[in-house]
XYZ file of C-alpha atoms in Angstrom:
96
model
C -26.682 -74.053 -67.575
C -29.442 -73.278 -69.550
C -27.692 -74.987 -72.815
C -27.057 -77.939 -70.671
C -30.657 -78.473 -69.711
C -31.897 -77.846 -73.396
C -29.213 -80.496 -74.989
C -31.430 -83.047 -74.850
C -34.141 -81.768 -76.616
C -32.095 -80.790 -79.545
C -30.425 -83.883 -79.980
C -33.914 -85.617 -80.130
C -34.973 -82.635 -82.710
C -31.764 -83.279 -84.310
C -32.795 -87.323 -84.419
C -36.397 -86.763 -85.462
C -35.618 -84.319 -88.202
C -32.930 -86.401 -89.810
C -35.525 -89.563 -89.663
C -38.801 -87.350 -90.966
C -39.643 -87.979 -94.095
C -41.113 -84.758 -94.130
C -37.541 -82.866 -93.938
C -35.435 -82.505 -97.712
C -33.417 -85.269 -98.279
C -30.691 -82.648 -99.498
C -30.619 -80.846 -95.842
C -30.061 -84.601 -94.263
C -27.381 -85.001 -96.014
C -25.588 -81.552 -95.488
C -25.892 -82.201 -92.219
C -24.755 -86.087 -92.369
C -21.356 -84.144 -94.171
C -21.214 -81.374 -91.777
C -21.128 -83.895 -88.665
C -18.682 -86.349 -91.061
C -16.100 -83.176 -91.653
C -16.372 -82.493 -87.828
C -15.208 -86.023 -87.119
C -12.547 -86.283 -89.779
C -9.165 -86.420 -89.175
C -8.328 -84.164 -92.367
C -9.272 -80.124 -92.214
C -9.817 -78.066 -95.090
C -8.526 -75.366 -92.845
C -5.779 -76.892 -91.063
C -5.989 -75.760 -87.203
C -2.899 -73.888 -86.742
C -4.480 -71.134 -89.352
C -5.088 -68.700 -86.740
C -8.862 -68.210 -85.165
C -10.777 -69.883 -88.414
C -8.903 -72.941 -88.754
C -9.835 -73.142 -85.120
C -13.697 -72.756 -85.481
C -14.350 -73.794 -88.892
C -15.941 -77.324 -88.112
C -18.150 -75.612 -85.698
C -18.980 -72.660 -88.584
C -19.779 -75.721 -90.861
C -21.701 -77.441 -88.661
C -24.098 -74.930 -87.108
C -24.575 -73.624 -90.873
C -25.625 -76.966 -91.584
C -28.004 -77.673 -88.667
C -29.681 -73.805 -89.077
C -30.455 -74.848 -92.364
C -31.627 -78.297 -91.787
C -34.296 -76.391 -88.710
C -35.325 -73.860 -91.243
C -36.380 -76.088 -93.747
C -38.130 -78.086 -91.992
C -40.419 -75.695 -91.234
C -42.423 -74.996 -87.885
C -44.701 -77.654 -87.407
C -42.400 -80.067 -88.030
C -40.005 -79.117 -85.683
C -42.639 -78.602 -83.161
C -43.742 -82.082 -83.777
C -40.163 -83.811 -82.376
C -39.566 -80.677 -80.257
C -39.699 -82.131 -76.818
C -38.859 -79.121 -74.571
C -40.811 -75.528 -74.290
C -41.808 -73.980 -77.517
C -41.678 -70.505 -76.165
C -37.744 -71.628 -76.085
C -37.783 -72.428 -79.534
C -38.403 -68.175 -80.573
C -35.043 -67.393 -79.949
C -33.479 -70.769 -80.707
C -29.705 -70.323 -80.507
C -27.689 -72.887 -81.721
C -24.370 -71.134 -81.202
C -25.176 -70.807 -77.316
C -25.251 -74.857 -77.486
């Protein structure tokens, strides 16, 4: 439940990262291509490959997002973080 309550404050993190003009244009647009691949009809790893070809949009995706928080950097992401910041410390994006 808890990754329920908390999806709206990452998709407004998400949405204020990606319109900073603080954040690396580079990590905008991994994520822009992570979110395009997840969307597309075409799979590098078709999904009847067993387990990965199942998972590998998500893989792609979260990779992309991590990287896209950690660049940022903390005070940035604090700035369009709307929920807790305590919840930020252990900040899970698999769990979501």
């Amino acid at each position: 439940m808890a990754a329920i309550r908390d999806l709206p404050n990452f998709l407004r993190l998400l949405y204020g990262l990606l319109t900073d003009s603080r954040v690396s244009t580079l990590d905008k647009l991994l994520v822009g291509a992570a979110i395009t691949y997840v969307v597309a009809p075409e799979d590098i790893l078709p999904n009847f490959v067993p387990l990965i070809g199942e998972v590998d949009e998500l893989f792609i995706l979260i990779l992309a997002l991590r990287r896209l928080i950690d660049h940022a950097g903390l005070d940035v992401v604090l700035d369009h973080w709307a929920g807790d910041p305590d919840d930020l410390a252990d900040l899970n994006l698999e769990r979501i």
